mmCIF file of C-alpha atoms in Angstrom:
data_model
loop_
_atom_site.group_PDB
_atom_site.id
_atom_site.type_symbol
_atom_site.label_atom_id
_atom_site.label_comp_id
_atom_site.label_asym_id
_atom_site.label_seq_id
_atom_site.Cartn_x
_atom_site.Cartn_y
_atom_site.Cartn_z
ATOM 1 C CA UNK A 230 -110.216 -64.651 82.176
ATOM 2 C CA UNK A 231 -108.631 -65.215 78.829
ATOM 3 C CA UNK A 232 -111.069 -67.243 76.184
ATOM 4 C CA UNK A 233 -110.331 -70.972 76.430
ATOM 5 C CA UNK A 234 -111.516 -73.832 74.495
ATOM 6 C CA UNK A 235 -111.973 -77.266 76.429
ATOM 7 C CA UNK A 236 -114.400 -79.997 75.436
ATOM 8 C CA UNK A 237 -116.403 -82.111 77.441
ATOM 9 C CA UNK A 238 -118.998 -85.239 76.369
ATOM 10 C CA UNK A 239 -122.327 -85.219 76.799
ATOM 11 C CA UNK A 240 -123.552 -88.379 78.066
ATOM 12 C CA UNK A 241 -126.454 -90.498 77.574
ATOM 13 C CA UNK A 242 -128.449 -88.776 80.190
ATOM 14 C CA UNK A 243 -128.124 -85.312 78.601
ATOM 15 C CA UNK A 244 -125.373 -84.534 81.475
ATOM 16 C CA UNK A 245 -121.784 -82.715 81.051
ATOM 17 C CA UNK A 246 -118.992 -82.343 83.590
ATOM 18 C CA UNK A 247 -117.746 -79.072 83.818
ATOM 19 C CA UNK A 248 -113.602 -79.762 83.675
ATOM 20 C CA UNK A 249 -111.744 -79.031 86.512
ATOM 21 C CA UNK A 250 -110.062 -76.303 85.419
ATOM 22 C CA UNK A 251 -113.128 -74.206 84.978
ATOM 23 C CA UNK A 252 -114.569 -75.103 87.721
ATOM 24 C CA UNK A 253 -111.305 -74.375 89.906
ATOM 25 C CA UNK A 254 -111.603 -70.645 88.118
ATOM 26 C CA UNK A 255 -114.789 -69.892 88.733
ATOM 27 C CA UNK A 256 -114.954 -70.943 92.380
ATOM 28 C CA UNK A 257 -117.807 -74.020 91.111
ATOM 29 C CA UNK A 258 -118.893 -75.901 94.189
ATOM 30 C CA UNK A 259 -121.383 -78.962 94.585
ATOM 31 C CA UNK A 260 -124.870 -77.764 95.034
ATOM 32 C CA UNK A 261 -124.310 -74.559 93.140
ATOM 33 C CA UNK A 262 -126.845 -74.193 90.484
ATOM 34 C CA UNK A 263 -126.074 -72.752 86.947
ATOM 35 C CA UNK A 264 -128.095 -70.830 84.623
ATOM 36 C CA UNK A 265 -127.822 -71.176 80.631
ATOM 37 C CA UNK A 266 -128.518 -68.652 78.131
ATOM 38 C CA UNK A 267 -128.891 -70.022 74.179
ATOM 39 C CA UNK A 268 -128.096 -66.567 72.020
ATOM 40 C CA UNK A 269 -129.804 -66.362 68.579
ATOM 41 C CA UNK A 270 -126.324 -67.032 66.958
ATOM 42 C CA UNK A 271 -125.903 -70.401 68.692
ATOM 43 C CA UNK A 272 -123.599 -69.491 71.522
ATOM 44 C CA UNK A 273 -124.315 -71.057 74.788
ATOM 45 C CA UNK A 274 -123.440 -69.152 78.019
ATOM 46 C CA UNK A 275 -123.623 -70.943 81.271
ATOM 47 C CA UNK A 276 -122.993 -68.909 84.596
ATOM 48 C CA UNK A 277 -123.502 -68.885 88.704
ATOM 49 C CA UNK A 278 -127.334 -68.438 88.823
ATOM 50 C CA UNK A 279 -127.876 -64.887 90.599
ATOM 51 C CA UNK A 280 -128.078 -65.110 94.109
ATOM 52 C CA UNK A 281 -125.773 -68.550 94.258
ATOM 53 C CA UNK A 282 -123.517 -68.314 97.369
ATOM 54 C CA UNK A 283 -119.776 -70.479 96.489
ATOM 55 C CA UNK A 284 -121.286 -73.264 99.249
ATOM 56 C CA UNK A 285 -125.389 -73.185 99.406
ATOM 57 C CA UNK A 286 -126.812 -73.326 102.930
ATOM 58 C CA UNK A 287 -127.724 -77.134 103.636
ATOM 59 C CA UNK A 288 -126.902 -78.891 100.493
ATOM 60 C CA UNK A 289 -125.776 -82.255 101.636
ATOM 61 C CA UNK A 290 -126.718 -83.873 98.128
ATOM 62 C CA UNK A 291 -124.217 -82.435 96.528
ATOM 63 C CA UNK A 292 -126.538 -80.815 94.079
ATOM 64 C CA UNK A 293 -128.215 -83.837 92.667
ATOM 65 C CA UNK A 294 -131.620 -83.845 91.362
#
């Protein structure tokens, strides 16, 4: 994947919708759970949590918590 740039607004509740277009790339599905790494220099790397299947086993919430 070539390095793109899109914004998205955090709202009041701390939360952040991952665009479409990122999601649609890296196969993103409801329930799947995402796990962030803040680097020393600021950057902020968000991937599939290890493990994460594209559609987890019995999540009818849709990932909600």
């Amino acid at each position: 994947m070539t390095d793109e740039q899109i914004s998205a607004k955090l709202s009041t509740k701390g939360r952040v919708t991952i665009p479409g277009a990122i999601r649609e790339k890296l196969s993103l599905r409801p329930g799947n759970r995402l796990q962030f790494e803040l680097r020393a220099d600021g950057t902020l790397e968000a991937r599939l949590a290890t493990g994460e299947s594209a559609v987890p086993a019995g999540s009818g919430d849709g990932g909600q918590e």
